[in-house]
Short mmCIF file of C-alpha atoms in Angstrom, two decimals:
data_model
loop_
_atom_site.label_atom_id
_atom_site.label_comp_id
_atom_site.label_asym_id
_atom_site.label_seq_id
_atom_site.Cartn_x
_atom_site.Cartn_y
_atom_site.Cartn_z
CA MET A 1 -60.09 16.33 74.07
CA ALA A 2 -61.02 15.84 70.46
CA LEU A 3 -59.14 18.99 69.51
CA SER A 4 -55.99 17.78 71.21
CA ARG A 5 -56.21 14.48 69.36
CA GLN A 6 -56.50 16.24 66.01
CA LEU A 7 -53.52 18.44 66.88
CA VAL A 8 -51.40 15.43 67.81
CA ALA A 9 -52.39 13.63 64.56
CA SER A 10 -51.45 16.64 62.41
CA CYS A 11 -48.10 16.95 64.18
CA ARG A 12 -47.44 13.28 63.57
CA ARG A 13 -48.26 13.67 59.87
CA GLN A 14 -45.95 16.68 59.54
CA PHE A 15 -43.17 14.87 61.37
CA SER A 16 -43.53 11.78 59.20
CA THR A 17 -43.53 13.90 56.03
CA SER A 18 -40.44 15.82 57.05
CA SER A 19 -38.70 12.61 58.03
CA VAL A 20 -39.48 11.11 54.63
CA LEU A 21 -38.12 14.19 52.91
CA LEU A 22 -35.01 14.19 55.08
CA ASN A 23 -34.39 10.46 54.64
CA GLN A 24 -34.99 10.53 50.89
CA PRO A 25 -31.81 9.32 49.13
CA PRO A 26 -30.19 11.97 46.92
CA TYR A 27 -30.07 11.66 43.17
CA TRP A 28 -27.20 12.87 41.04
CA ASN A 29 -27.94 14.79 37.85
CA PRO A 30 -24.66 15.42 36.03
CA GLY A 31 -24.25 18.90 34.67
CA PRO A 32 -21.57 20.62 32.63
CA PRO A 33 -17.96 20.58 33.80
CA PRO A 34 -16.84 23.41 36.05
CA GLY A 35 -16.27 26.61 34.12
CA VAL A 36 -18.11 25.41 30.99
CA ASN A 37 -21.29 27.17 29.92
CA MET A 38 -23.22 24.92 27.56
CA SER A 39 -25.07 27.86 25.99
CA ASP A 40 -21.75 29.40 24.99
CA VAL A 41 -20.58 26.17 23.43
CA GLY A 42 -23.63 26.03 21.15
CA PHE A 43 -25.04 22.64 22.03
CA SER A 44 -26.49 20.80 24.96
CA MET A 45 -25.60 17.45 26.45
CA PRO A 46 -28.21 14.69 26.26
CA PRO A 47 -30.15 14.50 29.50
CA PRO A 48 -28.81 11.41 31.31
CA ASN A 49 -30.98 9.20 33.42
CA PRO A 50 -30.96 10.17 37.10
CA ILE A 51 -28.57 7.94 39.04
CA ARG A 52 -28.93 7.43 42.75
CA ILE A 53 -25.75 8.23 44.63
CA LYS A 54 -25.09 6.35 47.83
CA THR A 55 -24.19 8.29 50.90
CA ALA A 56 -20.94 7.67 52.72
CA SER A 57 -22.67 5.80 55.51
CA GLU A 58 -24.15 3.27 53.07
CA TYR A 59 -20.69 1.94 52.20
CA THR A 60 -20.04 0.78 55.78
CA LEU A 61 -21.64 -1.89 57.95
CA GLN A 62 -22.88 -1.12 61.42
CA PRO A 63 -20.78 -2.80 64.14
CA LYS A 64 -22.41 -5.48 66.27
CA ARG A 65 -22.88 -5.50 70.01
CA ASN A 66 -20.51 -7.60 72.10
CA LYS A 67 -22.51 -10.30 73.89
CA GLY A 68 -19.55 -12.42 74.90
CA ILE A 69 -20.28 -15.20 72.46
CA CYS A 70 -20.22 -13.88 68.89
CA ILE A 71 -21.04 -15.79 65.74
CA VAL A 72 -19.44 -14.09 62.71
CA PRO A 73 -21.25 -14.79 59.44
CA ARG A 74 -19.27 -16.09 56.52
CA GLY A 75 -17.99 -13.30 54.30
CA GLU A 76 -17.58 -10.73 57.11
CA LEU A 77 -14.59 -9.45 59.06
CA TRP A 78 -15.07 -8.04 62.58
CA VAL A 79 -12.43 -5.72 64.01
CA VAL A 80 -12.19 -5.96 67.80
CA GLU A 81 -10.72 -3.22 70.03
CA ARG A 82 -9.63 -3.70 73.62
CA PHE A 83 -9.44 -0.58 75.71
CA GLY A 84 -9.66 1.53 72.55
CA LYS A 85 -6.75 -0.22 70.85
CA TYR A 86 -6.80 -2.72 67.98
CA SER A 87 -6.82 -6.23 69.33
CA LYS A 88 -7.70 -8.72 66.60
CA THR A 89 -9.88 -9.47 63.57
CA LEU A 90 -12.59 -12.09 63.92
CA ASP A 91 -13.15 -14.48 61.06
CA SER A 92 -16.33 -16.35 60.29
CA GLY A 93 -17.46 -18.83 62.95
CA LEU A 94 -17.83 -18.91 66.73
CA ASN A 95 -15.75 -16.41 68.69
CA ILE A 96 -15.65 -15.54 72.41
CA LEU A 97 -15.05 -11.98 73.60
CA VAL A 98 -14.85 -10.35 77.01
CA PRO A 99 -17.81 -8.04 77.59
CA LEU A 100 -17.17 -4.43 78.56
CA ILE A 101 -13.48 -4.89 77.68
CA ASP A 102 -13.63 -5.96 74.04
CA ARG A 103 -15.61 -3.86 71.62
CA ILE A 104 -16.59 -4.64 68.02
CA ALA A 105 -15.46 -1.40 66.37
CA TYR A 106 -15.75 -2.14 62.62
CA VAL A 107 -17.46 -4.68 60.39
CA HIS A 108 -16.28 -5.22 56.81
CA SER A 109 -17.42 -7.51 54.03
CA SER A 110 -14.73 -9.81 52.66
CA LYS A 111 -16.73 -10.60 49.55
CA GLU A 112 -16.00 -9.02 46.17
CA GLN A 113 -18.21 -5.98 45.70
CA GLY A 114 -19.25 -4.11 42.58
CA HIS A 115 -19.83 -0.37 43.02
CA GLU A 116 -21.23 1.92 40.38
CA ILE A 117 -19.20 4.97 39.45
CA PRO A 118 -21.68 7.83 38.97
CA ASN A 119 -22.01 9.46 35.59
CA GLN A 120 -19.67 12.43 35.30
CA SER A 121 -18.52 14.89 32.67
CA ALA A 122 -14.99 14.96 31.32
CA ILE A 123 -13.14 16.80 28.55
CA THR A 124 -10.98 14.90 26.08
CA ARG A 125 -7.70 16.10 24.64
CA ASP A 126 -9.47 17.50 21.55
CA ASN A 127 -11.88 19.53 23.79
CA VAL A 128 -14.96 17.31 23.45
CA VAL A 129 -17.26 17.03 26.46
CA VAL A 130 -18.30 13.44 27.23
CA ASN A 131 -20.35 11.81 29.97
CA ILE A 132 -18.89 8.55 31.32
CA ASP A 133 -19.94 6.13 34.00
CA GLY A 134 -18.40 2.86 35.08
CA ILE A 135 -18.32 0.09 37.63
CA LEU A 136 -15.57 -0.83 40.09
CA PHE A 137 -15.01 -4.29 41.57
CA VAL A 138 -13.12 -4.35 44.88
CA ARG A 139 -12.53 -6.68 47.83
CA ILE A 140 -11.32 -5.92 51.35
CA VAL A 141 -8.35 -8.14 52.20
CA ASP A 142 -6.90 -6.35 55.26
CA ALA A 143 -9.52 -5.26 57.77
CA GLU A 144 -7.00 -3.46 60.01
CA LYS A 145 -5.81 -1.14 57.21
CA ALA A 146 -9.36 -0.60 56.00
CA SER A 147 -10.39 0.43 59.50
CA TYR A 148 -7.51 2.63 60.69
CA ASN A 149 -5.66 3.92 57.59
CA ILE A 150 -8.68 5.77 56.18
CA ASP A 151 -12.23 6.50 57.10
CA ASN A 152 -14.81 4.83 54.82
CA PRO A 153 -12.35 3.27 52.32
CA ILE A 154 -14.89 2.22 49.66
CA TYR A 155 -16.41 5.69 49.40
CA ASN A 156 -13.01 7.36 49.09
CA LEU A 157 -11.80 4.78 46.59
CA ILE A 158 -14.79 5.59 44.36
CA ASN A 159 -13.87 9.29 44.53
CA VAL A 160 -10.30 8.45 43.56
CA ALA A 161 -11.64 6.39 40.63
CA GLN A 162 -13.70 9.38 39.42
CA THR A 163 -10.78 11.81 39.49
CA THR A 164 -8.46 9.26 37.89
CA MET A 165 -10.97 8.60 35.13
CA ARG A 166 -11.18 12.32 34.33
CA SER A 167 -7.41 12.69 34.20
CA GLU A 168 -6.99 9.62 31.98
CA ILE A 169 -9.74 10.79 29.59
CA GLY A 170 -8.04 14.18 29.30
CA ARG A 171 -4.99 12.45 27.80
CA LEU A 172 -6.95 10.80 24.97
CA SER A 173 -8.79 12.13 21.95
CA LEU A 174 -12.38 11.20 21.25
CA ASP A 175 -11.48 8.61 18.61
CA LYS A 176 -8.88 7.00 20.87
CA LEU A 177 -11.39 6.99 23.71
CA PHE A 178 -13.68 4.65 21.77
CA GLU A 179 -10.84 2.56 20.35
CA GLU A 180 -8.74 2.10 23.50
CA ARG A 181 -11.43 1.46 26.11
CA SER A 182 -9.63 -1.63 27.44
CA GLN A 183 -6.37 0.28 27.81
CA LEU A 184 -8.22 3.08 29.60
CA ASN A 185 -9.73 0.56 32.02
CA SER A 186 -6.31 -0.90 32.74
CA ALA A 187 -4.79 2.54 33.28
CA ILE A 188 -7.51 3.58 35.76
CA ARG A 189 -7.22 0.27 37.64
CA ALA A 190 -3.42 0.60 37.87
CA ALA A 191 -3.73 4.18 39.16
CA ILE A 192 -6.22 3.42 41.93
CA SER A 193 -4.55 0.17 42.96
CA VAL A 194 -1.70 2.13 44.55
CA ASP A 195 -4.02 3.81 47.04
CA ALA A 196 -6.15 0.69 47.42
CA GLN A 197 -3.22 -1.33 48.74
CA GLU A 198 -2.61 1.25 51.47
CA TRP A 199 -6.25 0.97 52.49
CA GLY A 200 -6.31 -2.82 52.62
CA ILE A 201 -8.42 -3.12 49.47
CA GLU A 202 -7.72 -5.22 46.42
CA CYS A 203 -8.97 -3.63 43.17
CA LYS A 204 -10.09 -6.46 40.91
CA ARG A 205 -11.08 -4.57 37.77
CA TYR A 206 -12.60 -1.37 36.45
CA GLU A 207 -14.97 -1.20 33.49
CA ILE A 208 -16.32 1.82 31.62
CA ARG A 209 -19.99 1.15 31.14
CA ASP A 210 -21.30 3.96 28.95
CA ILE A 211 -19.88 6.92 26.99
CA ARG A 212 -22.28 9.65 25.89
CA VAL A 213 -21.58 12.70 23.74
CA SER A 214 -23.67 15.62 22.54
CA ASP A 215 -25.98 15.49 19.53
CA MET A 216 -23.70 17.68 17.43
CA VAL A 217 -20.67 15.51 18.17
CA ARG A 218 -22.69 12.40 17.38
CA LYS A 219 -23.76 13.86 14.02
CA SER A 220 -20.17 14.83 13.22
CA MET A 221 -19.07 11.30 14.12
CA ASP A 222 -21.73 9.89 11.80
CA PHE A 223 -20.53 12.15 8.98
CA GLN A 224 -16.93 11.13 9.67
CA ALA A 225 -17.84 7.44 9.62
CA GLN A 226 -19.77 7.87 6.37
CA ALA A 227 -16.85 9.75 4.81
CA ASP A 228 -14.47 7.03 5.95
CA ARG A 229 -16.68 4.32 4.44
CA THR A 230 -16.89 6.30 1.18
CA ARG A 231 -13.12 6.69 1.16
CA ARG A 232 -12.58 2.97 1.70
CA LYS A 233 -15.10 2.22 -1.04
CA ASN A 234 -13.28 4.50 -3.49
CA VAL A 235 -9.92 3.04 -2.52
CA LEU A 236 -11.17 -0.51 -3.02
CA GLU A 237 -12.73 0.39 -6.38
CA SER A 238 -9.52 2.09 -7.55
CA GLU A 239 -7.45 -0.88 -6.41
CA GLY A 240 -9.83 -3.20 -8.25
CA ASP A 241 -9.55 -1.11 -11.43
CA ARG A 242 -5.78 -1.04 -11.09
CA ASP A 243 -5.57 -4.79 -10.67
CA ALA A 244 -7.94 -5.32 -13.60
CA MET A 245 -5.89 -3.04 -15.88
CA THR A 246 -2.70 -4.74 -14.75
CA ASN A 247 -4.15 -8.15 -15.47
CA ARG A 248 -5.41 -7.07 -18.89
CA ALA A 249 -2.05 -5.51 -19.79
CA THR A 250 -0.24 -8.63 -18.63
CA GLY A 251 -2.59 -10.80 -20.68
CA GLU A 252 -2.15 -8.67 -23.80
CA LYS A 253 1.61 -8.69 -23.35
CA ARG A 254 1.66 -12.46 -22.99
CA SER A 255 -0.67 -12.84 -25.96
CA LYS A 256 1.57 -10.71 -28.19
CA GLU A 257 4.64 -12.62 -27.03
CA LEU A 258 2.98 -15.91 -27.90
CA MET A 259 1.79 -14.57 -31.28
CA ALA A 260 5.28 -13.29 -32.11
CA GLU A 261 6.79 -16.61 -31.10
CA ALA A 262 4.23 -18.45 -33.22
CA GLU A 263 4.95 -16.22 -36.23
CA LYS A 264 8.67 -16.76 -35.74
CA ILE A 265 8.23 -20.51 -35.64
CA ALA A 266 5.95 -20.36 -38.71
CA GLU A 267 8.49 -18.30 -40.68
CA VAL A 268 11.31 -20.64 -39.67
CA LYS A 269 9.27 -23.64 -40.71
CA ALA A 270 8.31 -21.96 -44.00
CA ALA A 271 11.94 -21.06 -44.71
CA GLU A 272 13.02 -24.60 -43.95
CA ALA A 273 10.30 -25.95 -46.24
CA ALA A 274 11.29 -23.52 -49.04
CA ALA A 275 14.95 -24.49 -48.67
CA ILE A 276 14.07 -28.16 -48.84
CA GLY A 277 11.91 -27.48 -51.93
CA ILE A 278 14.66 -25.54 -53.68
CA LYS A 279 17.13 -28.27 -52.86
CA MET A 280 14.82 -30.97 -54.16
CA ARG A 281 14.07 -29.00 -57.36
CA ALA A 282 17.78 -28.41 -57.93
CA GLU A 283 18.50 -32.09 -57.40
CA ALA A 284 15.67 -33.04 -59.77
CA GLN A 285 16.90 -30.57 -62.40
CA ALA A 286 20.46 -31.84 -62.06
CA GLU A 287 19.20 -35.40 -62.42
CA ALA A 288 17.18 -34.43 -65.49
CA ILE A 289 20.18 -32.71 -67.11
CA ARG A 290 22.33 -35.71 -66.35
CA MET A 291 19.80 -38.05 -67.90
CA VAL A 292 19.49 -35.86 -71.02
CA SER A 293 23.25 -35.71 -71.31
CA ASP A 294 23.52 -39.47 -71.00
CA ALA A 295 20.80 -39.95 -73.58
CA ILE A 296 22.51 -37.59 -76.06
CA THR A 297 25.86 -39.31 -75.72
CA LYS A 298 24.44 -42.83 -75.99
CA ASN A 299 21.93 -42.38 -78.84
CA ALA A 300 23.09 -41.46 -82.38
CA ASN A 301 19.71 -40.00 -83.39
CA SER A 302 19.43 -37.79 -80.33
CA SER A 303 20.20 -34.64 -82.36
CA GLN A 304 16.86 -34.86 -84.20
CA ALA A 305 14.99 -35.20 -80.91
CA LEU A 306 16.97 -32.27 -79.55
CA ASN A 307 16.09 -30.16 -82.59
CA LEU A 308 12.44 -30.99 -82.09
CA ASP A 309 12.57 -30.03 -78.43
CA VAL A 310 14.37 -26.75 -79.19
CA ALA A 311 11.84 -25.85 -81.89
CA LYS A 312 8.99 -26.59 -79.47
CA LYS A 313 10.46 -24.38 -76.76
CA TYR A 314 11.19 -21.70 -79.34
CA LEU A 315 7.55 -21.53 -80.31
CA GLU A 316 6.49 -21.56 -76.64
CA GLY A 317 8.79 -18.60 -76.01
CA PHE A 318 7.14 -16.60 -78.82
CA SER A 319 3.74 -17.42 -77.43
CA ASN A 320 4.75 -16.23 -73.94
CA ILE A 321 6.09 -12.96 -75.40
CA ALA A 322 2.76 -12.36 -77.10
CA LYS A 323 0.96 -12.94 -73.79
CA GLU A 324 3.09 -10.54 -71.74
CA CYS A 325 3.09 -7.44 -74.01
CA ASN A 326 0.85 -5.86 -76.63
CA THR A 327 3.56 -4.99 -79.21
CA VAL A 328 5.72 -7.79 -80.60
CA ILE A 329 8.25 -7.70 -83.47
CA LEU A 330 8.25 -11.02 -85.34
CA PRO A 331 10.68 -12.19 -88.01
CA SER A 332 9.48 -12.40 -91.57
CA ASN A 333 10.19 -16.11 -92.02
CA LEU A 334 7.72 -17.50 -89.54
CA ASN A 335 6.47 -19.87 -92.23
CA GLU A 336 9.84 -21.60 -92.36
CA PRO A 337 10.26 -23.74 -89.27
CA SER A 338 13.60 -24.97 -90.39
CA THR A 339 15.02 -21.47 -90.28
CA MET A 340 13.73 -20.99 -86.74
CA VAL A 341 15.18 -24.30 -85.63
CA ALA A 342 18.49 -23.36 -87.19
CA SER A 343 18.48 -20.07 -85.28
CA ALA A 344 17.74 -21.86 -82.00
CA MET A 345 20.48 -24.40 -82.68
CA SER A 346 22.95 -21.65 -83.44
CA VAL A 347 22.18 -20.14 -79.98
CA TYR A 348 22.67 -23.54 -78.39
CA SER A 349 25.96 -24.04 -80.28
CA SER A 350 27.23 -20.62 -79.22
CA LEU A 351 26.54 -21.49 -75.57
CA ASN A 352 28.40 -24.77 -75.93
CA LYS A 353 31.42 -23.03 -77.49
CA GLN A 354 31.66 -20.45 -74.65
CA PRO A 355 34.85 -20.99 -72.58
CA PRO A 356 34.54 -22.21 -69.02
CA ALA A 357 36.07 -19.02 -67.59
CA GLN A 358 33.32 -16.95 -69.14
CA GLN A 359 30.67 -19.30 -67.76
CA THR A 360 32.02 -18.92 -64.24
CA SER A 361 32.45 -15.12 -64.37
CA GLY A 362 29.82 -14.61 -61.72
CA THR A 363 26.63 -15.22 -63.76
CA THR A 364 24.55 -18.34 -63.51
CA ASN A 365 23.55 -20.61 -66.42
CA GLN A 366 20.09 -19.16 -66.45
CA GLU A 367 21.44 -15.58 -66.78
CA ALA A 368 23.81 -16.63 -69.59
CA GLU A 369 20.96 -18.29 -71.46
CA THR A 370 18.82 -15.15 -71.09
CA GLU A 371 21.66 -12.94 -72.34
CA ALA A 372 22.27 -15.29 -75.30
CA LYS A 373 18.60 -15.16 -76.27
CA SER A 374 18.60 -11.37 -76.04
CA THR A 375 21.74 -11.03 -78.22
CA THR A 376 20.59 -13.52 -80.83
CA GLN A 377 19.87 -11.73 -84.14
CA LEU A 378 16.83 -12.53 -86.14
CA PRO A 379 17.39 -13.95 -89.63
CA PRO A 380 17.70 -11.30 -92.39
CA SER A 381 14.55 -10.14 -94.01
CA PRO A 382 14.15 -10.86 -97.80
CA LEU A 383 12.98 -7.28 -98.35
CA PRO A 384 15.46 -4.87 -100.07
CA PHE A 385 15.02 -2.32 -97.25
CA PRO A 386 15.65 -2.74 -93.58
CA PRO A 387 12.70 -3.51 -91.25
CA PRO A 388 10.92 -0.63 -89.64
CA PRO A 389 11.89 0.31 -86.08
CA PRO A 390 9.78 -1.16 -83.29
CA LEU A 391 6.69 0.63 -82.26
CA GLN A 392 6.66 2.27 -78.87
CA GLU A 393 3.63 2.13 -76.67
#
């Protein structure tokens, strides 16, 4: 008796263990794509976390038993068959059915559901292997189509989403895959919505949750990002240097233009001032000559004053000659001022006797006076022999 009890207990333990093993939910461990050997590629994919995959039966609800009076919970749709044919769809609330004639064949949830898309491998257009998972949000709107157009619509829609995601990823490069994630989500949703409408399902949205690449690809992406940042840094520095040089050149150009304009204005002002000075000196000299002429004509003793002034200027001229050069030839009668005055007066008289045509022959009064002084002969020397020739330096 005791032996039989032990045998029954061991059988129960074995049966319970086998049932646990059989009922254990499967886990999905994504591997390389079909036909791709990761050892031949030269790198390995990062080990993803194990994701539990639901079985097909977990996406459906078990139908209820017809008791005649049925209370449908809110958020559920019950499909009723009569004699094996679709009869009606029960909404939430109290409903009355005929036992043994009406049968509750299918039960669907009318609430929006979010289903995880298992992690799967895909190859981009530039031959980069990536692991992508996502989440799909759907809602059953037509229980009749969801029951009779396809078996287990949610499970099959998830499979369609997986295949569509692989095909859409194959059209994009790795860089575009990270940049255009929203466009990829919209493209996958638009592709699976066509089949979802035939199955009585409304596809709300699809979102890519995670994108994983290999370590080598991640390192190359880091190097590419660093190179891009370095390039942008160099471009910004070169643009800054260019703008600085342009600003400096523009400033120097403007500075030189202002300096040239200032010098021009200064020269114009100086020329105007010189012209005004020359004009004022000429007017003063003309006024002085006029006054001297009036004084000579009005005063009878003006000739003596004129002789005195000529003698004074004559002596000043000799003194200026002695200052300008080292060798000077002087007349022998320097001790006779009267002779010198007579010589100066003779020069003055010769200038007065010159005809007007000769005075206006193109030379000014100052040039004529200089020429007269240069052609004036010194008084004869009292020595019996001529004076020695001038010494040359």
